[in-house]
Each structure stands twice: as structure tokens, then as C-alpha cells.
Amino acid sequence: MHKRISSLARLGIFAAIGLVLIALSGFVDELRVYQGAEVAVYVVAIASITLLTGYSGQLSLGHGAIMAIGAYAATLAFNGWHIPWMAALAVGALAGAVAGYILGFAAARLSGPYLAGTTLALAVGIPSLANQFHVLGGEQGLTFDIGDVPTWASHSWLAKIGHGDFTTYKWFYWITVPIALATIWVVRNILTGPIGRRFKAMRSNPTAASLIGIRVSSTKVAAFTYSSSLAGLAGAMLAMILGLSAPLVFTLTLSFTLVTGAVLSGVSNLYGGIIGAMVLVAIPELSASVATHLGGSEKVTANLPGVVTSLLLILTVLILPNGARVRRSK
Amino acid sequence: MLHIWGIEMKTILETLLIGVSSGSIYSLMALALVLVWRSTRVVNFAQAGQAIISTYIGYESMKHLHSYWYSVLVAIVAGAILGAAVEAFVMRPLAKRVRGSAAADIAPVIATLGILGLIRGVAGLIWGNTFVQYTSPLSGKGYTFGSTTIQFSPQNAAIVIGAALVMAAFAIIFNFTKLGLALRASSFQPEISRLAGIRVDRIRVIGWACAGAAGAVAGALVTPTAYLSPNSLDLLLVSGFVAAVIGGLDSLVGAGIGGVVLGIGFAFILQYIGASVTFLAAFIILIFVLLVKPAGIMGKSGGRSA
């Protein structure tokens, strides 16, 4: 496969990349910085799909709902217990993991289209719950305001690189980028370790996997739990950068978007997720500029991104049904 | 006391009728999913999109034909053509590419999701994301008996009758015609059917066309009771899937029964608990059916892995 780099060395490389990315935030305008934070959120969300679909072979259309669970848990914990935002994000990941653990028991007994359809029902069902319970804030949702940028960050040497004020958007970027990099590092270690090998064995041939002593159903539950904890974390991050958790954020379209991002990056390609995330953020902006160039109406601006993403999805599946980089386990 | 009891009975009867009406729509959607599942072993998540386009085409044709009923026919034909096109131009090439690979299970599902997104986007580009009204000549006001008016309108009656007619038509086609035999044979054993001279690929296209037509009927009948927008039928997809699973994904009769059972269930939840829990209830029903009786109420027992 690849040259062997120890995971500790990789951690060092990632930390260096992270520092460079953060330093770069001084040189671009606020919109780009915010988009950078969006990309970081999508990287985590796509990693959750990659782990589940790419490695354990289960397809979930309900990860938008898991993200909603993570987002609401983080928001409620942050507002209710007055804990630091970092702890709130952890609560989001934990809530996602619990949801995934429960869902995993059902999922372990379902295959292919049944799992897809069941998770689809979840994707529709969970966000609408916000309207049922007052504590969830109804259609308006709940605000998630992490407050001003702490002085240790805005007065640090890193903040002095480049120009411009230290805005909240920049702070979001500073928070989300290291989390995204850490996620990739952790997931990579999981997937190249014994757990990842178990996932791959189960995906390639469940019968053979069970014959060599892998307990298929508990492995499936484990895959769902890991994946959902990432989805919960991504949901909490999304709520943080948007400043709110609301049902309108966690639509069916979000769940589909995540699957699209994962497929575009090659479902079993962890690093590809970064490209997938960038495509997801870039498409709406690119198509908006194309739409205005065409002198387009609101119709075009609103629908072109969906058309482009869906076309990309169909073409990717038709041309590279097994993912952009096929890695067959031998 | 008797009076209160009377009101209660009226509410229950109304809820039941509304449930049967919306359940008929779920049955049609479930029927569409079952037809595709039987012909190609794919759950067609694009069904909602196909139904939307056919309904929009019906809506457009009504401007020229000035008749709702003719426009429903146009929608049905459009739905059939679209269904056939999706199978012939996307799903069949894809199935040939992924046969035997690790992605064989997942790639078709993702492709149908892509088609759903594409159709919704295109519908939005053409007709915009605002609600339009596709009206039927039938009244949307409830029937009146003496001094009480119930919530069940002539359009609701048309939905129930229309769904029943479509179901009956498919039951006859499947059980009493050569085409039906070919459809059943090629879903049961494609290789052997091929050897017996059935053109399996062509039969599959017909299966998708039938499904597209059934979905179009659902869209064209339900839309006059609400509005039409590029994603107004999305929730119908979820209900249709749940209904199909309740009935056993393989059974046409099951799709019919599953839809009505789900419709009545939803109507009572809506009446007595609240709208926001209906889809969570759908999820719980789905999990329950899949874990307790995975083959559905009309399915044969035995494994159910795709």
C-alpha cells in the first residue's frame, strides 16, 4: 500500500497542516473563513458516512437526523448547564453515539434497501419532533451562542499573522479546522487498526467474517455507534457555526447531501472526504455566480445547486460505482 | 352523555374515512415501489420525483385540455414514459456495471437518490419553488348528511375509487395476462425466464413504466387536496415505503393493505396526538414490522436479505 508513516508522525504532520491552515485565515476575507469552517464541519460529517458505508457497508440516509440529535443535545447542554463550548460539542458526540448504538441494533438486522428506507423515515421523523416539545424551541429552534472570542486566542501570536479583525467567524474556523483534522487522524487509526479490518472483512464477506470469529451483528452496532458519534459531533459543530439548532437545518436534503459528499469523494476514501466537503460548499456558490451570470431568476439560483450536485452524484455512481479509488482488501 | 358519545362516533368515523383516503394514496405509492422492487430488486427513492414531474405535466396539460380527467391520463402516460426512461438509461447500465461488486447493493439506491434530487431541481427550474394549484372539478368540501358536514369530500372519494381501480387493473394484469406471467417470471428467476424466451430487460422496463404510472395516479389524485411544489410528494415516498414494508415488499395485495392500514394509523395519530409525531411513529412501525415480522403481513416467511 503506502509508505509506512507511524500514526504519531502523521499526528505531527496534521498538526503542522492545522497550524498552516489557521495562519492562512489571516489572509482571506470573512466569507472564505466561514466557508472554511463549513468545509471542516462537512469533513467530519462525511467521515461518519465513510466509516459506516465505505468500511462497514451499511447505507444510512438518516445521518441528518443523527446530526440533529447531536446539535440539540449540545445546544441544550450549553444553554442549560452553562458548560464550556468544548464540553457541549463532546455532549453532541456522545448523544450521537447513544442514538447510533440504539439504531445500530435495528440496523444490524436490516440489509441494503431496508436499512436505507428505515433511516430515511428517521431522517424525516426526528427533526419534526422539535415542533412537538416546547423545550426544543419549535420551528424557530434554539440559539447556540458561544459568545465572544476569548482573549487568549485573539491576542495570541497566531492571530497576529495576516491582517483583519479577529471575528467570530474566524474563531469558528479556528475551532472547527483542528477538530476536522483530529477526526481524520482518529478515524484513520480506527480504520487501519483491528476494528477497521473487522469492518472490511464484514463488508466483503459476512459469512467468512463470522467463521473467523467476528461477531457480525455487534460489529455492525459498533460501526453505527462510531459513525453516529461523528455525525453528532458534526451536528453540534454545525449548530455552533450557524448559531442555532432548528428543524429547518436538518432536512432530508442534508441527509442526502452527506451521502452525496461521501460518494463524490469515493465512499471508502477518508482523505477524499476533504475534497467532497469542498465540493459541497463550492457548488452552491459557483452555481449562484453562474446563475447571476445567466441573468437568472430566483428559480435558477435556488435550484441550480441541487441539479449540479445530483448530476454529479448520478455520474459518479455510473462511472465509478465502487468509489473514486477502489481499494480491494485482499 | 349520548350527545358526547355521538360526537365521538362522528370523529372516529371521519378519522377512519380520511385515513382510508390518504391510505389509498400510500397504497398507490407502495404499489409503485413494489412493482419496481419486483422487477429489478431496487427500492426506487426517485419515485416521489417521478410522480412530481408527471403531476406537473398533468397540471400543464390541463391548461390546454381544460379537463382534469384528461390531464390525469396525460400524467399517467408521462409517468410511464419517465419510469421506463429511468430504468433504460440509468438503472440498467448501472446494474450491469456493479453486478457482483461490493457496491451492488448500495450503488442503485444512491443512483435513485441522485435522480430524485435531479428531478426536484429540474422541476424547480421549470416551475419554481412556489406552490401552484392543480384543481379538480370535484368539490373539496365534505359531504353533508342532514345538518352535519363530514371531512370526507368527493375528491377523497375519487382518490379511494381511483386507487381501487388501479389496484384491480394491476391484479388482473399480473394474474390473468401473459405480460403478468412474464413480469412474475422475470422477477422470480431472471436467468430461467431468459431461457424460456422472455426478454427480461424489456419486461423490466415495463415494470418500471407500470410503477411510474401508478405513482403518477397518486400524484395527480392527491394534489387537488393540497398544493403542488417540487418537493410536495417527498413525505409520500416515506409513507409509501413504510406501507410497502408493512405489506411485504414483494406483494401487490400487501402494498394495498399496508397503505390503508398506515393511512388509518396516521389519521388517528394526527387526530389524537399531533402532526409532528407521525413520521416518528412511521419509523417505529417500520422497525417493529421489520424486526417482528420481516416478511410483512402478506409476505412469505423466510429470509429477507436483498
XYZ file of C-alpha atoms in Angstrom:
636
model
C 0.000 0.000 0.000
C 1.562 3.219 1.120
C 4.824 4.095 2.668
C 4.558 3.363 6.346
C 4.246 6.538 8.331
C 3.685 5.976 12.008
C 0.490 7.421 13.336
C 2.464 9.634 15.707
C 4.416 11.115 12.785
C 1.123 11.584 10.983
C -0.199 13.424 14.023
C 2.773 15.762 13.716
C 2.088 16.341 10.022
C -1.575 17.012 10.752
C -0.676 19.481 13.491
C 1.604 21.315 11.069
C -1.133 21.381 8.405
C -3.531 22.670 11.022
C -1.178 25.492 12.012
C -0.716 26.488 8.372
C -4.475 26.415 7.731
C -5.116 28.534 10.812
C -2.365 31.003 9.879
C -3.939 31.303 6.417
C -7.154 32.529 7.998
C -5.431 35.909 8.442
C -5.163 36.434 4.694
C -8.657 35.789 3.393
C -11.920 37.639 3.840
C -14.612 36.720 6.303
C -16.794 34.814 3.860
C -13.961 32.459 2.904
C -13.111 31.890 6.547
C -16.719 30.966 7.239
C -16.746 28.637 4.251
C -13.586 27.070 5.627
C -15.467 26.325 8.834
C -18.323 24.848 6.782
C -15.875 22.611 4.948
C -14.480 21.456 8.303
C -17.988 20.544 9.508
C -18.692 18.613 6.313
C -15.354 16.804 6.616
C -16.440 15.408 9.983
C -19.932 14.573 8.699
C -18.598 12.862 5.577
C -16.072 10.930 7.671
C -19.031 9.500 9.582
C -20.580 8.251 6.328
C -17.237 6.952 5.054
C -16.750 4.960 8.220
C -20.231 3.465 8.004
C -20.834 2.989 4.296
C -17.322 2.809 2.939
C -15.956 0.426 5.502
C -18.813 -1.456 7.124
C -21.025 -1.445 4.022
C -24.210 -0.079 5.626
C -26.016 2.813 3.971
C -27.705 5.371 6.185
C -29.963 8.088 4.823
C -30.666 9.221 8.366
C -27.401 10.835 9.371
C -29.016 14.254 9.099
C -31.264 13.135 11.956
C -28.277 11.971 13.999
C -26.683 15.353 13.372
C -29.880 16.956 14.650
C -29.683 14.864 17.828
C -26.071 15.940 18.359
C -26.910 19.577 17.663
C -29.879 19.721 20.029
C -28.029 17.823 22.768
C -25.065 20.204 22.533
C -27.302 23.269 22.473
C -29.411 22.131 25.416
C -26.322 21.224 27.438
C -24.608 24.506 26.619
C -27.617 26.670 27.434
C -28.860 24.626 30.377
C -25.709 23.645 32.224
C -23.523 26.616 31.203
C -20.677 24.294 30.308
C -17.783 25.341 28.029
C -18.464 25.005 24.298
C -15.875 22.262 24.032
C -17.790 20.155 26.540
C -21.000 20.931 24.651
C -19.501 19.561 21.436
C -18.483 16.449 23.361
C -22.063 16.108 24.614
C -23.202 16.297 20.991
C -20.830 13.497 20.002
C -21.939 11.420 22.972
C -25.637 11.911 22.181
C -24.940 10.867 18.596
C -23.132 7.768 19.818
C -26.044 6.770 22.066
C -28.530 7.276 19.220
C -26.289 5.307 16.874
C -25.937 2.482 19.393
C -29.723 2.132 19.638
C -30.223 2.488 15.898
C -27.419 0.006 15.302
C -29.385 -2.806 16.937
C -32.172 -2.347 14.406
C -29.719 -1.724 11.592
C -27.777 -4.904 12.286
C -30.810 -6.919 11.261
C -31.569 -4.976 8.099
C -29.835 -5.117 4.785
C -29.417 -2.748 1.850
C -32.672 -1.075 0.846
C -34.477 -1.867 4.117
C -31.842 -0.035 6.098
C -31.899 2.854 3.615
C -35.674 3.187 3.856
C -35.758 2.854 7.642
C -33.125 5.511 8.136
C -34.994 7.661 5.616
C -38.047 7.535 7.893
C -35.781 8.538 10.782
C -34.430 11.479 8.798
C -37.976 12.768 8.382
C -39.219 11.824 11.839
C -36.568 13.179 14.201
C -36.369 16.856 13.120
C -40.178 17.204 13.203
C -40.061 16.267 16.901
C -38.805 19.777 17.614
C -42.329 21.006 16.988
C -43.794 18.591 19.495
C -41.775 19.571 22.576
C -41.509 23.140 23.831
C -38.047 22.570 25.251
C -36.766 22.104 21.687
C -37.929 25.543 20.607
C -40.316 24.583 17.807
C -39.812 25.796 14.255
C -37.522 28.670 15.357
C -35.179 26.306 17.142
C -32.745 27.127 19.917
C -29.905 29.616 19.795
C -26.386 28.357 20.361
C -24.164 31.362 21.026
C -20.671 30.596 22.231
C -20.053 34.256 22.963
C -17.092 36.466 22.220
C -13.698 35.304 21.105
C -11.575 34.617 24.197
C -8.620 36.984 24.593
C -6.039 34.188 24.699
C -6.976 33.412 21.097
C -7.407 36.918 19.728
C -4.163 38.105 21.337
C -2.077 35.052 20.503
C 0.857 35.201 18.094
C -1.118 33.145 15.559
C -3.790 35.823 15.438
C -1.191 38.434 14.556
C -0.376 36.709 11.260
C -2.049 38.422 8.347
C -4.496 41.233 8.704
C -8.101 41.881 9.584
C -10.046 41.728 12.804
C -10.488 38.595 14.790
C -14.156 37.957 14.064
C -16.457 35.272 15.414
C -16.317 33.575 12.012
C -12.558 33.336 12.277
C -12.968 31.877 15.738
C -15.365 29.220 14.343
C -12.733 28.382 11.758
C -10.086 28.095 14.459
C -12.288 25.713 16.378
C -13.576 23.546 13.544
C -10.428 23.016 11.497
C -8.423 21.307 14.277
C -11.470 19.172 15.123
C -11.788 18.095 11.487
C -8.085 17.209 11.284
C -8.230 15.351 14.586
C -11.282 13.460 13.324
C -9.469 12.311 10.220
C -6.491 11.236 12.316
C -8.606 9.266 14.778
C -10.803 7.667 12.119
C -7.751 6.695 10.113
C -6.268 4.995 13.144
C -9.523 3.177 13.837
C -9.881 2.026 10.257
C -6.328 0.806 9.798
C -6.416 -0.984 13.133
C -8.143 -4.224 14.142
C -11.592 -2.617 14.176
C -11.227 -1.374 10.625
C -10.094 -4.788 9.455
C -13.135 -6.318 11.104
C -15.361 -3.798 9.301
C -13.796 -4.579 5.960
C -13.995 -8.334 6.483
C -17.669 -7.982 7.365
C -18.347 -5.842 4.318
C -16.545 -8.146 1.899
C -17.983 -11.398 3.146
C -20.137 -11.569 6.275
C -20.207 -15.361 6.335
C -16.450 -15.719 6.117
C -16.076 -12.965 8.697
C -18.289 -14.787 11.165
C -16.374 -18.013 10.530
C -13.112 -16.422 11.640
C -14.754 -15.324 14.853
C -16.009 -11.819 14.051
C -19.383 -11.229 15.624
C -21.103 -9.618 12.676
C -24.050 -8.019 14.414
C -22.075 -6.469 17.256
C -19.527 -5.213 14.729
C -22.370 -3.552 12.818
C -23.614 -1.943 16.028
C -20.069 -0.733 16.714
C -19.814 0.775 13.221
C -23.100 2.598 13.729
C -22.009 3.870 17.139
C -18.650 5.238 15.947
C -20.180 6.745 12.850
C -23.046 8.350 14.733
C -20.757 9.889 17.330
C -19.008 11.683 14.471
C -22.352 12.695 12.985
C -23.431 14.009 16.398
C -20.201 15.974 16.666
C -20.695 17.384 13.158
C -24.262 18.354 14.063
C -23.070 20.158 17.191
C -20.388 21.966 15.143
C -22.953 22.947 12.523
C -25.273 24.330 15.201
C -22.344 26.245 16.660
C -21.309 27.955 13.412
C -24.924 28.665 12.463
C -25.688 29.880 15.955
C -28.805 27.753 16.240
C -30.383 24.298 16.185
C -33.587 24.325 14.184
C -35.563 21.688 12.292
C -35.010 23.601 9.046
C -31.278 22.947 9.279
C -31.593 19.177 9.499
C -33.726 18.427 6.483
C -33.950 15.356 4.328
C -31.784 17.269 1.883
C -28.971 17.404 4.460
C -29.001 13.622 4.802
C -28.873 13.255 1.023
C -26.130 15.876 0.788
C -23.941 13.893 3.171
C -24.336 10.730 1.118
C -23.556 12.757 -1.991
C -20.408 14.165 -0.416
C -19.261 10.717 0.604
C -19.931 9.247 -2.833
C -18.194 12.121 -4.629
C -15.098 11.558 -2.544
C -15.106 7.817 -3.142
C -17.039 6.189 -0.342
C -14.113 4.370 1.183
C -11.592 7.153 0.798
C -11.111 9.079 4.025
C -8.937 11.863 2.620
C -11.270 12.214 -0.363
C -13.822 13.445 2.150
C -11.955 16.731 2.265
C -12.464 17.179 -1.468
C -16.086 16.075 -1.164
C -16.638 18.651 1.586
C -15.082 21.400 -0.524
C -17.262 20.459 -3.497
C -20.375 20.591 -1.311
C -19.503 24.085 -0.119
C -18.307 25.297 -3.517
C -21.248 24.128 -5.638
C -23.891 26.499 -4.232
C -21.550 29.454 -4.629
C -20.342 28.502 -8.105
C -23.829 27.852 -9.371
C -25.055 31.083 -7.795
C -22.446 33.020 -9.751
C -23.317 31.086 -12.911
C -26.973 31.863 -12.275
C -26.361 35.583 -11.912
C -24.135 35.457 -14.991
C -27.017 33.959 -16.939
C -29.128 36.795 -15.612
C -31.015 34.066 -13.844
C -34.112 34.467 -11.802
C -34.635 33.226 -8.278
C -35.725 29.896 -9.776
C -32.274 29.290 -11.241
C -30.355 30.425 -8.176
C -32.427 28.242 -5.884
C -32.364 25.101 -7.987
C -29.112 25.030 -9.915
C -27.030 23.774 -6.954
C -29.390 20.830 -6.483
C -29.298 19.998 -10.171
C -25.497 20.151 -10.328
C -24.973 18.099 -7.158
C -27.467 15.454 -8.266
C -25.961 15.221 -11.724
C -22.512 14.808 -10.172
C -23.918 12.106 -7.897
C -25.524 10.178 -10.762
C -22.449 10.478 -12.955
C -20.117 9.411 -10.142
C -22.224 6.349 -9.423
C -22.471 5.478 -13.117
C -18.816 5.996 -13.934
C -17.164 4.935 -10.686
C -19.735 2.804 -8.866
C -17.108 1.463 -6.498
C -15.750 4.824 -5.426
C -13.099 7.062 -6.848
C -10.224 4.966 -5.545
C -11.087 1.347 -5.259
C -9.169 -0.385 -2.549
C -9.922 -4.022 -2.546
C -8.897 -5.823 0.569
C -7.071 -8.961 -0.334
C -73.755 11.733 27.551
C -75.295 10.299 24.433
C -74.605 13.560 22.673
C -70.905 13.432 23.587
C -70.826 9.840 22.512
C -72.386 10.923 19.240
C -69.679 13.497 18.604
C -67.050 10.942 19.462
C -68.512 8.468 16.986
C -68.589 11.130 14.290
C -64.936 11.999 14.890
C -63.919 8.371 14.794
C -65.846 7.733 11.604
C -64.364 10.837 9.988
C -60.842 9.907 11.019
C -61.401 6.447 9.597
C -62.626 7.812 6.246
C -59.799 10.323 5.973
C -57.383 7.527 6.854
C -58.741 5.319 4.078
C -58.429 8.189 1.608
C -54.841 9.114 2.449
C -54.072 5.422 2.849
C -55.195 4.825 -0.744
C -52.541 7.278 -1.875
C -49.926 5.477 0.250
C -51.104 2.213 -1.328
C -50.525 3.582 -4.814
C -47.071 4.799 -3.862
C -46.328 1.467 -2.180
C -47.604 -0.303 -5.298
C -45.159 1.711 -7.402
C -42.283 0.768 -5.084
C -43.316 -2.899 -5.074
C -43.539 -3.036 -8.877
C -40.002 -1.706 -9.195
C -38.734 -3.927 -6.389
C -40.245 -6.993 -8.032
C -38.836 -6.212 -11.434
C -35.306 -5.095 -10.539
C -34.737 -5.566 -6.772
C -34.254 -1.845 -6.265
C -36.132 0.415 -3.869
C -36.795 3.384 -6.098
C -36.360 6.501 -3.982
C -36.800 8.551 -7.161
C -40.461 7.525 -7.236
C -41.522 10.719 -5.469
C -39.633 12.756 -8.059
C -41.126 10.864 -10.986
C -44.595 11.384 -9.541
C -43.890 15.112 -9.149
C -42.851 15.550 -12.775
C -45.861 13.605 -14.040
C -48.150 15.684 -11.846
C -46.617 18.906 -13.160
C -47.094 17.618 -16.702
C -50.730 16.878 -15.851
C -51.015 20.386 -14.424
C -49.578 21.908 -17.609
C -51.757 19.814 -19.896
C -54.857 20.912 -18.007
C -54.212 24.452 -19.233
C -54.732 23.204 -22.778
C -57.167 20.375 -22.325
C -59.392 22.189 -19.823
C -60.291 18.875 -18.277
C -58.899 17.463 -15.072
C -59.688 13.883 -16.039
C -57.896 14.056 -19.400
C -54.956 15.728 -17.677
C -54.781 12.773 -15.248
C -54.498 10.484 -18.263
C -51.678 12.652 -19.652
C -49.939 12.465 -16.268
C -50.236 8.675 -16.256
C -48.690 8.367 -19.724
C -45.914 10.794 -18.764
C -45.254 8.827 -15.572
C -44.986 5.577 -17.509
C -42.579 7.052 -20.055
C -40.433 8.593 -17.326
C -40.308 5.334 -15.359
C -39.241 3.424 -18.462
C -36.596 6.038 -19.251
C -35.085 5.904 -15.762
C -34.730 2.132 -15.967
C -33.445 2.075 -19.543
C -30.981 4.968 -19.344
C -29.724 4.932 -15.751
C -30.610 1.869 -13.754
C -29.892 -0.824 -16.339
C -26.421 0.462 -17.309
C -25.632 0.854 -13.627
C -26.821 -2.644 -12.758
C -24.582 -4.073 -15.494
C -21.594 -2.173 -14.118
C -21.942 -3.089 -10.476
C -23.023 -6.701 -10.863
C -21.139 -8.823 -8.357
C -19.155 -5.950 -6.866
C -19.218 -4.702 -3.297
C -21.304 -1.715 -4.384
C -24.055 -3.825 -5.975
C -26.364 -3.225 -3.018
C -25.701 0.439 -2.441
C -24.979 1.999 -5.842
C -28.562 1.636 -7.210
C -30.026 3.209 -4.061
C -27.648 6.151 -4.385
C -28.463 6.490 -8.087
C -32.185 6.730 -7.340
C -31.424 9.403 -4.726
C -29.469 11.303 -7.378
C -32.392 11.047 -9.778
C -34.741 12.300 -7.058
C -32.522 15.336 -6.465
C -32.126 15.976 -10.178
C -35.866 15.793 -10.821
C -36.663 18.089 -7.903
C -34.091 20.587 -9.150
C -35.333 20.471 -12.731
C -38.946 20.844 -11.587
C -37.844 23.863 -9.560
C -36.029 25.337 -12.564
C -39.092 24.980 -14.761
C -41.978 25.683 -12.398
C -40.298 27.496 -9.490
C -40.447 26.551 -5.830
C -43.737 28.259 -5.128
C -46.936 26.359 -4.565
C -49.251 26.043 -7.543
C -52.765 24.697 -7.565
C -53.855 21.792 -9.665
C -57.587 21.768 -9.264
C -60.085 19.049 -9.828
C -63.739 19.678 -10.782
C -64.781 17.711 -7.724
C -65.539 19.634 -4.604
C -63.029 19.657 -1.786
C -65.828 20.345 0.675
C -67.024 17.473 2.782
C -70.261 15.587 2.180
C -73.249 16.806 4.150
C -75.729 14.464 5.765
C -78.730 16.302 7.133
C -77.192 19.041 9.249
C -73.712 17.590 9.768
C -70.848 18.014 7.337
C -68.062 15.467 7.459
C -64.445 15.990 6.427
C -64.683 13.477 3.593
C -65.052 15.208 0.218
C -65.886 13.993 -3.292
C -62.186 14.346 -4.156
C -61.386 11.973 -1.276
C -63.924 9.562 -2.740
C -62.265 9.893 -6.150
C -58.912 9.049 -4.531
C -60.287 5.881 -2.962
C -62.070 4.796 -6.151
C -59.109 5.675 -8.376
C -56.679 3.754 -6.194
C -59.017 0.763 -6.096
C -59.319 0.783 -9.896
C -55.537 0.927 -10.370
C -55.075 -1.907 -7.868
C -57.701 -4.000 -9.619
C -56.133 -3.307 -13.016
C -52.726 -4.453 -11.812
C -54.206 -7.502 -10.102
C -55.826 -8.508 -13.405
C -52.674 -7.808 -15.428
C -50.489 -9.763 -13.047
C -52.730 -12.768 -12.599
C -54.539 -13.212 -15.890
C -52.346 -11.970 -18.741
C -49.230 -13.227 -20.487
C -47.498 -9.963 -19.661
C -48.258 -10.514 -15.995
C -46.835 -14.006 -16.199
C -43.691 -12.663 -17.845
C -43.393 -9.959 -15.146
C -43.740 -12.534 -12.399
C -41.354 -14.981 -14.058
C -38.590 -12.479 -14.705
C -38.657 -11.202 -11.145
C -38.652 -14.752 -9.783
C -35.895 -16.235 -11.932
C -34.368 -13.862 -14.499
C -31.950 -16.423 -15.927
C -34.547 -19.136 -16.428
C -37.017 -16.602 -17.830
C -34.418 -15.594 -20.360
C -34.017 -19.229 -21.342
C -37.762 -19.502 -21.683
C -37.685 -16.734 -24.255
C -38.806 -13.829 -22.096
C -36.993 -10.611 -22.906
C -36.175 -9.820 -19.311
C -34.714 -6.367 -19.962
C -37.826 -5.294 -21.835
C -40.080 -6.732 -19.139
C -38.152 -4.801 -16.507
C -38.695 -1.576 -18.427
C -42.417 -2.391 -18.491
C -42.334 -2.972 -14.726
C -40.775 0.464 -14.194
C -43.293 2.024 -16.578
C -46.197 0.473 -14.648
C -44.695 1.795 -11.421
C -44.290 5.260 -12.932
C -47.940 5.196 -13.991
C -49.102 4.158 -10.507
C -47.036 6.938 -8.937
C -48.498 9.430 -11.412
C -52.043 8.430 -10.425
C -51.119 9.001 -6.781
C -49.653 12.444 -7.519
C -52.480 13.592 -9.782
C -55.210 12.456 -7.384
C -53.702 13.753 -4.151
C -52.533 17.147 -5.399
C -56.006 18.774 -5.711
C -56.429 18.218 -1.950
C -53.219 20.194 -1.293
C -50.635 22.141 -3.272
C -48.057 21.249 -5.866
C -44.383 22.112 -5.389
C -41.144 20.344 -6.379
C -40.983 18.507 -3.078
C -44.643 18.273 -2.110
C -44.625 14.490 -2.574
C -41.442 13.716 -0.610
C -43.269 12.617 2.502
C -45.430 10.382 0.351
C -42.276 8.486 -0.525
C -41.601 7.707 3.128
C -45.217 6.700 3.746
C -45.210 4.600 0.591
C -42.049 2.818 1.680
C -43.429 2.104 5.145
C -46.676 0.857 3.601
C -44.779 -1.363 1.184
C -42.719 -2.859 4.005
C -45.804 -3.442 6.160
C -47.310 -5.348 3.264
C -44.127 -7.199 2.413
C -42.088 -5.532 -0.301
C -42.935 -8.317 -2.724
C -46.700 -8.306 -2.535
C -49.100 -6.162 -4.565
C -52.014 -7.021 -2.276
C -49.785 -6.300 0.688
C -48.996 -2.833 -0.678
C -52.735 -2.121 -0.881
C -53.459 -3.324 2.639
C -50.270 -1.784 4.064
C -51.160 1.609 2.660
C -54.674 1.638 4.077
C -53.510 0.345 7.480
C -50.845 3.059 7.620
C -53.283 5.736 6.427
C -55.758 4.887 9.182
C -52.953 4.749 11.738
C -51.645 8.172 10.661
C -55.144 9.677 10.692
C -55.711 8.591 14.294
C -52.268 9.798 15.409
C -52.947 13.134 13.701
C -56.355 13.412 15.344
C -55.401 12.369 18.856
C -51.655 13.044 19.329
C -50.285 15.573 16.853
C -48.812 16.016 13.400
C -45.195 16.191 14.491
C -45.002 12.620 15.761
C -46.478 10.919 12.680
C -43.170 10.243 10.981
C -41.510 9.101 14.154
C -44.465 6.756 14.526
C -43.833 5.614 10.959
C -40.234 4.896 11.901
C -41.278 2.910 14.959
C -43.898 0.953 12.982
C -41.251 0.236 10.355
C -38.707 -1.009 12.890
C -41.392 -3.056 14.615
C -42.568 -4.738 11.400
C -39.022 -5.375 10.201
C -37.958 -6.931 13.485
C -41.115 -8.872 14.340
C -42.490 -9.936 11.006
C -39.795 -9.068 8.488
C -41.653 -10.598 5.570
C -44.599 -8.234 6.080
C -48.230 -9.150 6.578
C -48.602 -10.627 3.103
C -45.064 -11.873 2.649
C -43.953 -15.439 2.660
C -41.887 -16.425 5.636
C -38.187 -16.900 5.229
C -35.192 -14.667 4.884
C -35.477 -11.230 3.507
C -32.000 -10.174 2.588
C -31.951 -8.367 -0.721
